[in-house]
Tab-separated table of C-alpha atoms in Angstrom:
chain	number	residue	atom	x	y	z
Z	1	MET	CA	72.156	109.256	116.379
Z	2	MET	CA	69.337	108.151	113.426
Z	3	SER	CA	69.370	104.436	112.972
Z	4	ASP	CA	70.189	105.251	109.164
Z	5	SER	CA	72.396	107.799	109.234
Z	6	ILE	CA	76.368	107.727	108.056
Z	7	THR	CA	78.671	109.820	109.862
Z	8	ILE	CA	82.279	110.008	109.123
Z	9	LYS	CA	85.037	111.325	111.349
Z	10	PHE	CA	88.679	111.933	110.506
Z	11	TRP	CA	91.051	111.023	113.088
Z	12	GLY	CA	94.224	110.774	110.856
Z	13	VAL	CA	94.567	112.313	107.290
Z	14	ARG	CA	98.408	112.299	106.615
Z	15	GLY	CA	100.208	109.718	104.617
Z	16	SER	CA	103.612	108.021	104.793
Z	17	VAL	CA	104.588	109.241	108.433
Z	18	ALA	CA	103.006	111.343	111.180
Z	19	CYS	CA	104.135	114.911	111.315
Z	20	PRO	CA	102.966	116.898	114.307
Z	21	GLY	CA	104.235	120.436	114.960
Z	22	PRO	CA	103.412	124.061	114.754
Z	23	ASN	CA	103.285	123.879	110.872
Z	24	THR	CA	100.348	121.011	110.572
Z	25	VAL	CA	98.205	122.215	113.786
Z	26	ARG	CA	95.000	123.173	111.488
Z	27	TYR	CA	95.206	120.060	109.394
Z	28	GLY	CA	96.498	117.334	111.766
Z	29	GLY	CA	99.706	115.400	111.856
Z	30	ASN	CA	98.260	111.770	112.513
Z	31	THR	CA	98.662	109.055	109.599
Z	32	SER	CA	95.324	107.545	108.063
Z	33	CYS	CA	92.289	106.640	110.403
Z	34	VAL	CA	88.581	106.983	109.638
Z	35	GLU	CA	85.899	106.159	111.354
Z	36	VAL	CA	82.340	105.676	109.967
Z	37	LEU	CA	79.389	104.917	112.161
Z	38	CYS	CA	76.266	103.570	110.178
Z	39	GLY	CA	73.468	104.192	112.744
Z	40	GLU	CA	75.205	102.418	115.712
Z	41	ASN	CA	77.804	100.419	113.730
Z	42	ARG	CA	81.167	101.424	113.863
Z	43	LEU	CA	83.731	100.616	111.006
Z	44	ILE	CA	87.014	101.955	111.211
Z	45	PHE	CA	89.563	102.338	108.041
Z	46	ASP	CA	93.261	101.940	108.463
Z	47	ALA	CA	94.981	101.924	111.495
Z	48	GLY	CA	97.404	104.937	111.295
Z	49	SER	CA	98.667	106.818	114.194
Z	50	GLY	CA	95.235	108.500	114.490
Z	51	LEU	CA	93.408	105.200	115.659
Z	52	ARG	CA	95.211	106.050	119.163
Z	53	GLY	CA	92.931	109.177	119.560
Z	54	LEU	CA	89.667	107.331	118.529
Z	55	GLY	CA	90.692	104.490	121.146
Z	56	GLU	CA	90.885	107.301	123.932
Z	57	ALA	CA	87.322	108.643	122.878
Z	58	LEU	CA	85.920	104.895	123.005
Z	59	LEU	CA	87.666	104.237	126.458
Z	60	GLY	CA	85.299	102.531	128.867
Z	61	GLN	CA	82.744	102.039	126.388
Z	62	SER	CA	81.981	98.524	125.873
Z	63	GLY	CA	81.235	97.637	122.136
Z	64	GLU	CA	82.627	96.524	118.767
Z	65	SER	CA	84.300	97.510	115.930
Z	66	ASP	CA	85.093	96.570	112.424
Z	67	LEU	CA	88.489	97.460	111.431
Z	68	PHE	CA	89.474	97.486	107.665
Z	69	PHE	CA	92.915	97.985	106.402
Z	70	SER	CA	93.607	99.441	103.102
Z	71	HIS	CA	97.451	97.869	103.208
Z	72	LEU	CA	99.844	97.143	106.138
Z	73	HIS	CA	102.665	99.640	105.258
Z	74	ILE	CA	103.767	101.241	108.786
Z	75	ASP	CA	101.561	104.338	108.381
Z	76	HIS	CA	98.449	102.417	107.972
Z	77	LEU	CA	99.006	100.046	110.909
Z	78	ILE	CA	101.334	101.843	113.788
Z	79	GLY	CA	97.882	102.747	115.712
Z	80	LEU	CA	96.834	99.316	116.141
Z	81	PRO	CA	99.131	98.612	119.187
Z	82	PHE	CA	97.688	101.792	121.028
Z	83	PHE	CA	94.257	101.437	120.365
Z	84	LEU	CA	92.977	101.165	124.054
Z	85	PRO	CA	89.808	99.336	123.694
Z	86	ALA	CA	91.912	96.279	122.199
Z	87	PHE	CA	93.025	96.158	125.806
Z	88	GLU	CA	89.417	95.907	127.401
Z	89	LYS	CA	87.680	92.811	128.457
Z	90	GLY	CA	84.042	92.860	126.809
Z	91	ASN	CA	84.998	94.382	123.534
Z	92	ARG	CA	84.796	93.038	120.044
Z	93	LEU	CA	87.471	93.941	117.137
Z	94	ARG	CA	87.286	92.160	113.964
Z	95	LEU	CA	90.363	93.163	111.563
Z	96	TRP	CA	89.666	92.779	108.050
Z	97	ALA	CA	92.572	92.882	104.884
Z	98	ALA	CA	93.235	91.162	101.793
Z	99	GLY	CA	96.560	90.247	99.903
Z	100	LEU	CA	98.045	88.878	102.648
Z	101	LYS	CA	98.108	85.231	101.536
Z	102	GLU	CA	101.773	84.914	100.540
Z	103	VAL	CA	102.575	85.837	104.502
Z	104	GLY	CA	100.077	83.617	105.940
Z	105	GLY	CA	97.097	85.685	106.304
Z	106	LEU	CA	96.557	89.037	108.568
Z	107	ARG	CA	97.024	87.052	111.993
Z	108	ALA	CA	100.380	86.077	110.939
Z	109	ALA	CA	101.410	89.465	109.607
Z	110	LEU	CA	100.242	91.287	112.663
Z	111	ASP	CA	102.293	88.862	114.942
Z	112	ARG	CA	105.474	89.636	112.689
Z	113	TYR	CA	104.800	93.410	113.677
Z	114	MET	CA	103.806	93.108	117.055
Z	115	SER	CA	106.690	90.802	118.099
Z	116	PHE	CA	110.542	91.136	118.813
Z	117	PRO	CA	112.476	93.502	117.916
Z	118	LEU	CA	110.083	95.740	116.535
Z	119	PHE	CA	107.548	95.564	119.530
Z	120	PRO	CA	107.842	94.617	123.101
Z	121	ILE	CA	104.483	92.921	123.573
Z	122	GLY	CA	102.303	90.692	121.320
Z	123	LEU	CA	98.768	90.273	120.057
Z	124	ASP	CA	98.235	87.769	123.039
Z	125	GLN	CA	98.263	90.999	125.351
Z	126	PHE	CA	94.623	92.458	123.647
Z	127	GLN	CA	91.788	91.519	126.205
Z	128	ALA	CA	89.303	92.088	123.669
Z	129	GLU	CA	87.689	89.352	121.613
Z	130	ILE	CA	89.776	89.743	118.459
Z	131	GLY	CA	88.585	88.342	114.879
Z	132	PHE	CA	90.804	88.023	111.647
Z	133	HIS	CA	89.212	88.093	108.378
Z	134	ASP	CA	91.286	87.614	105.053
Z	135	PHE	CA	89.454	88.137	101.960
Z	136	ALA	CA	90.437	88.719	98.142
Z	137	ARG	CA	90.163	91.896	96.594
Z	138	GLY	CA	87.078	92.284	94.444
Z	139	ASP	CA	85.175	90.459	97.275
Z	140	VAL	CA	81.806	91.758	98.636
Z	141	LEU	CA	81.958	91.772	102.207
Z	142	THR	CA	78.749	92.116	104.883
Z	143	PRO	CA	80.412	92.625	108.330
Z	144	ARG	CA	77.216	93.491	109.824
Z	145	PRO	CA	73.039	93.544	108.806
Z	146	GLY	CA	72.552	95.800	106.490
Z	147	ILE	CA	75.917	96.807	105.650
Z	148	VAL	CA	77.579	95.942	102.344
Z	149	LEU	CA	81.351	96.240	101.439
Z	150	ARG	CA	82.401	95.824	97.916
Z	151	THR	CA	86.266	96.330	97.084
Z	152	ALA	CA	88.912	96.259	94.506
Z	153	ALA	CA	92.397	96.460	93.857
Z	154	LEU	CA	94.260	99.813	94.025
Z	155	ASP	CA	97.786	100.504	92.401
Z	156	HIS	CA	100.179	100.603	95.047
Z	157	PRO	CA	103.404	98.711	95.761
Z	158	GLY	CA	102.699	95.698	97.145
Z	159	GLY	CA	99.027	96.068	96.730
Z	160	ALA	CA	96.325	98.038	98.524
Z	161	THR	CA	92.341	97.597	98.755
Z	162	GLY	CA	89.662	100.050	97.953
Z	163	TYR	CA	86.246	100.049	99.596
Z	164	ARG	CA	82.650	101.272	98.842
Z	165	LEU	CA	80.710	100.978	102.032
Z	166	GLU	CA	76.806	100.661	101.429
Z	167	PHE	CA	74.072	101.390	104.373
Z	168	ALA	CA	70.678	102.766	103.992
Z	169	GLY	CA	70.586	103.982	100.448
Z	170	ARG	CA	73.926	105.630	100.893
Z	171	SER	CA	77.619	104.975	99.841
Z	172	PHE	CA	80.825	106.198	101.029
Z	173	CYS	CA	84.168	105.273	99.101
Z	174	TYR	CA	87.731	104.939	100.847
Z	175	MET	CA	90.406	104.765	97.840
Z	176	THR	CA	93.828	105.771	99.217
Z	177	ASP	CA	97.200	104.639	98.496
Z	178	THR	CA	96.762	104.666	94.816
Z	179	ALA	CA	98.534	105.897	91.506
Z	180	MET	CA	96.377	106.627	88.483
Z	181	ASP	CA	99.607	107.396	86.307
Z	182	ALA	CA	98.668	104.523	84.018
Z	183	GLY	CA	94.952	105.674	83.703
Z	184	VAL	CA	91.952	104.671	85.594
Z	185	ALA	CA	91.260	101.145	86.157
Z	186	PRO	CA	87.897	100.120	85.473
Z	187	ALA	CA	87.251	98.249	88.852
Z	188	MET	CA	88.210	101.606	90.816
Z	189	LEU	CA	85.895	103.578	88.427
Z	190	ALA	CA	83.124	100.895	89.090
Z	191	LEU	CA	83.615	101.110	92.980
Z	192	ALA	CA	83.353	104.738	93.187
Z	193	LYS	CA	80.524	105.159	90.641
Z	194	GLY	CA	77.866	107.567	91.972
Z	195	ALA	CA	79.182	107.490	95.499
Z	196	ASP	CA	77.788	110.059	97.849
Z	197	CYS	CA	81.238	110.605	99.278
Z	198	LEU	CA	84.810	109.410	98.092
Z	199	VAL	CA	87.983	109.567	100.127
Z	200	MET	CA	90.805	109.315	98.109
Z	201	ASP	CA	94.629	109.815	98.076
Z	202	ALA	CA	95.542	112.972	97.362
Z	203	THR	CA	99.051	113.109	98.417
Z	204	TYR	CA	100.997	115.162	95.681
Z	205	THR	CA	100.001	117.831	93.155
Z	206	ASP	CA	100.722	117.216	89.478
Z	207	SER	CA	103.561	119.202	89.560
Z	208	GLU	CA	105.009	116.899	92.256
Z	209	LEU	CA	104.062	113.487	90.480
Z	210	ALA	CA	107.131	113.147	88.239
Z	211	LYS	CA	109.559	113.425	91.505
Z	212	TYR	CA	107.926	110.530	93.367
Z	213	ALA	CA	107.059	108.473	90.117
Z	214	GLY	CA	106.602	104.597	91.177
Z	215	TRP	CA	105.768	105.645	94.998
Z	216	GLY	CA	101.885	104.287	94.236
Z	217	HIS	CA	100.472	107.815	95.091
Z	218	ALA	CA	98.295	110.819	93.014
Z	219	SER	CA	97.823	114.103	92.898
Z	220	TRP	CA	94.406	116.137	93.905
Z	221	GLN	CA	94.185	117.046	90.474
Z	222	GLN	CA	94.041	113.328	89.280
Z	223	ASN	CA	91.411	112.974	92.402
Z	224	ALA	CA	89.070	115.450	90.790
Z	225	ALA	CA	89.054	114.260	87.412
Z	226	PHE	CA	88.503	110.879	88.572
Z	227	ALA	CA	85.724	112.028	90.708
Z	228	ASP	CA	84.270	113.619	87.932
Z	229	ALA	CA	84.536	110.657	86.173
Z	230	ALA	CA	82.693	108.493	88.579
Z	231	GLY	CA	79.995	111.135	89.193
Z	232	VAL	CA	80.938	111.503	93.053
Z	233	LYS	CA	79.014	113.888	95.109
Z	234	THR	CA	81.452	114.975	97.502
Z	235	LEU	CA	85.096	114.377	96.965
Z	236	CYS	CA	87.409	114.481	100.211
Z	237	LEU	CA	91.187	114.865	99.772
Z	238	PHE	CA	92.998	112.926	101.869
Z	239	HIS	CA	96.803	111.496	103.039
Z	240	HIS	CA	98.334	114.369	102.698
Z	241	ALA	CA	102.319	114.325	102.251
Z	242	PRO	CA	103.960	115.482	105.338
Z	243	GLU	CA	105.842	118.081	103.715
Z	244	HIS	CA	102.846	119.743	102.801
Z	245	ASP	CA	102.061	122.305	105.427
Z	246	ASP	CA	99.044	124.081	106.706
Z	247	ASP	CA	99.471	127.425	104.346
Z	248	THR	CA	99.989	124.600	101.469
Z	249	LEU	CA	97.200	122.653	102.080
Z	250	ASP	CA	95.233	125.793	102.439
Z	251	ARG	CA	96.380	126.750	98.572
Z	252	ILE	CA	95.529	123.290	97.362
Z	253	ALA	CA	91.834	123.641	99.460
Z	254	ALA	CA	91.371	127.089	97.361
Z	255	GLU	CA	92.303	125.673	94.095
Z	256	ALA	CA	90.743	122.199	94.322
Z	257	SER	CA	87.360	124.367	95.521
Z	258	ARG	CA	87.626	125.924	92.244
Z	259	VAL	CA	88.363	123.256	89.927
Z	260	ARG	CA	85.616	121.214	91.691
Z	261	PRO	CA	83.263	123.337	93.751
Z	262	GLY	CA	82.526	121.139	97.102
Z	263	THR	CA	85.768	119.291	97.613
Z	264	VAL	CA	87.118	119.033	100.937
Z	265	VAL	CA	90.497	118.935	102.282
Z	266	VAL	CA	90.137	117.070	105.316
Z	267	ARG	CA	91.300	118.110	108.637
Z	268	GLU	CA	92.178	115.962	111.657
Z	269	GLY	CA	88.878	115.627	113.781
Z	270	GLN	CA	86.546	116.761	111.174
Z	271	SER	CA	83.131	115.262	110.771
Z	272	ILE	CA	80.978	114.617	107.722
Z	273	GLY	CA	77.127	113.201	107.865
Z	274	LEU	CA	75.544	111.698	104.847
């Protein structure tokens, strides 16, 4: 791998709940998890059920990873206790999240999840070196030398965080779980401005939005308009609704390609290089 390359791999592309089955084979049924390799540096965005597969792929490879949560709704968190590298001595895992001050921070929030009666073991069972990093939305993070992450608040119940990763002159944006019914927030637009790749919440279609008002998600059509306004190069539609089967996503892919050529409806296991 080139030292200044960025490779994006999708380990989970669904929202709300995992939905494996015969009707989701081609696009996948695991929830949000995106691995981004910046040279040899591994950054992970969200810990949905897709994180389990990533962990299996990394098993036995000592190393370090930074995991950034958009928020801690269960579909973005459920894979963490099944991430096998966290149970291997010699590994290092740094966890990052914003908006958790009211519950005592990230460590306290994860302790609540991995405790009785919700889960049989606690964080103390992890054997890797674990770091917990709380920040405020809008902060600029520098998790590794040469890597900058800019952040912004998203429009989602309880709040969520959008990220812009900048490395070696390239930029990758991860903005999932956000509504755009009230218009586009300037901070969101600034975060995505001119990005080489934008992975964005496209849970619904325009015709479905009214049914799910207040749920904190967007349509693929809103994504396309946002990407145009921000001057994004490649738009990746993400966080697919569990009720959208493979055939539905095929239809969305065809229409999205017509509306905004080059748009990708992402599939589990797919990789994109920048």
